[in-house]
Amino acid sequence: MPQLAPVNWLLLFFLFWFAVGLVSTVIWWSFKTDYKIQGVSPSKILETSSTNQKAWNW
């Protein structure tokens, strides 16, 4: 089995941690809770968004 040069070991090291960080970020983003405005009823939000602005599904 051929030996890897030190530069290749560094590239593999950073590639591994980049993949770990990317997967953990995607998992965190998929389970992230949606923030809601407290003290305002949902019906008022819908009335305001439908009359003045386009409603966005975040």
PDB file of C-alpha atoms in Angstrom:
ATOM      1  CA  MET A   1       0.000   0.000   0.000  1.00  0.00           C
ATOM      2  CA  PRO A   2       1.577   3.330  -0.994  1.00  0.00           C
ATOM      3  CA  GLN A   3       2.230   5.935   1.635  1.00  0.00           C
ATOM      4  CA  LEU A   4       0.504   9.288   1.537  1.00  0.00           C
ATOM      5  CA  ALA A   5       2.451  12.540   1.529  1.00  0.00           C
ATOM      6  CA  PRO A   6       1.919  14.881   4.516  1.00  0.00           C
ATOM      7  CA  VAL A   7      -0.024  17.311   2.313  1.00  0.00           C
ATOM      8  CA  ASN A   8      -2.470  14.539   1.433  1.00  0.00           C
ATOM      9  CA  TRP A   9      -2.912  13.701   5.121  1.00  0.00           C
ATOM     10  CA  LEU A  10      -3.741  17.353   5.788  1.00  0.00           C
ATOM     11  CA  LEU A  11      -6.249  17.413   2.934  1.00  0.00           C
ATOM     12  CA  LEU A  12      -7.887  14.237   4.226  1.00  0.00           C
ATOM     13  CA  PHE A  13      -7.978  15.681   7.749  1.00  0.00           C
ATOM     14  CA  PHE A  14      -9.688  18.885   6.630  1.00  0.00           C
ATOM     15  CA  LEU A  15     -12.008  17.021   4.261  1.00  0.00           C
ATOM     16  CA  PHE A  16     -13.084  14.726   7.120  1.00  0.00           C
ATOM     17  CA  TRP A  17     -13.833  17.606   9.502  1.00  0.00           C
ATOM     18  CA  PHE A  18     -15.558  19.582   6.759  1.00  0.00           C
ATOM     19  CA  ALA A  19     -17.839  16.595   6.098  1.00  0.00           C
ATOM     20  CA  VAL A  20     -18.523  16.173   9.824  1.00  0.00           C
ATOM     21  CA  GLY A  21     -19.340  19.869  10.172  1.00  0.00           C
ATOM     22  CA  LEU A  22     -21.558  19.870   7.092  1.00  0.00           C
ATOM     23  CA  VAL A  23     -23.544  16.819   8.206  1.00  0.00           C
ATOM     24  CA  SER A  24     -23.957  18.154  11.739  1.00  0.00           C
ATOM     25  CA  THR A  25     -25.108  21.525  10.381  1.00  0.00           C
ATOM     26  CA  VAL A  26     -27.678  19.883   8.123  1.00  0.00           C
ATOM     27  CA  ILE A  27     -28.976  17.754  11.022  1.00  0.00           C
ATOM     28  CA  TRP A  28     -29.149  20.804  13.308  1.00  0.00           C
ATOM     29  CA  TRP A  29     -30.908  22.865  10.629  1.00  0.00           C
ATOM     30  CA  SER A  30     -33.508  20.150   9.998  1.00  0.00           C
ATOM     31  CA  PHE A  31     -34.432  19.892  13.703  1.00  0.00           C
ATOM     32  CA  LYS A  32     -34.317  23.664  14.357  1.00  0.00           C
ATOM     33  CA  THR A  33     -37.466  25.042  15.961  1.00  0.00           C
ATOM     34  CA  ASP A  34     -39.313  27.864  14.253  1.00  0.00           C
ATOM     35  CA  TYR A  35     -39.414  31.143  16.115  1.00  0.00           C
ATOM     36  CA  LYS A  36     -42.856  32.594  16.736  1.00  0.00           C
ATOM     37  CA  ILE A  37     -44.010  36.065  17.749  1.00  0.00           C
ATOM     38  CA  GLN A  38     -45.453  35.961  21.254  1.00  0.00           C
ATOM     39  CA  GLY A  39     -48.471  38.019  22.197  1.00  0.00           C
ATOM     40  CA  VAL A  40     -49.981  38.127  18.694  1.00  0.00           C
ATOM     41  CA  SER A  41     -52.699  35.708  17.701  1.00  0.00           C
ATOM     42  CA  PRO A  42     -52.235  33.745  14.444  1.00  0.00           C
ATOM     43  CA  SER A  43     -55.471  35.146  13.000  1.00  0.00           C
ATOM     44  CA  LYS A  44     -54.126  38.714  13.251  1.00  0.00           C
ATOM     45  CA  ILE A  45     -50.910  37.677  11.531  1.00  0.00           C
ATOM     46  CA  LEU A  46     -52.856  36.062   8.687  1.00  0.00           C
ATOM     47  CA  GLU A  47     -55.155  39.081   8.308  1.00  0.00           C
ATOM     48  CA  THR A  48     -52.205  41.468   8.209  1.00  0.00           C
ATOM     49  CA  SER A  49     -50.184  39.363   5.789  1.00  0.00           C
ATOM     50  CA  SER A  50     -53.094  38.742   3.430  1.00  0.00           C
ATOM     51  CA  THR A  51     -54.202  42.385   3.205  1.00  0.00           C
ATOM     52  CA  ASN A  52     -50.843  44.182   3.086  1.00  0.00           C
ATOM     53  CA  GLN A  53     -48.172  41.755   2.008  1.00  0.00           C
ATOM     54  CA  LYS A  54     -47.657  38.414   0.425  1.00  0.00           C
ATOM     55  CA  ALA A  55     -47.500  35.567   2.952  1.00  0.00           C
ATOM     56  CA  TRP A  56     -44.181  33.749   3.048  1.00  0.00           C
ATOM     57  CA  ASN A  57     -43.839  30.129   4.193  1.00  0.00           C
ATOM     58  CA  TRP A  58     -40.504  30.144   5.955  1.00  0.00           C
TER      59      TRP A  58
END
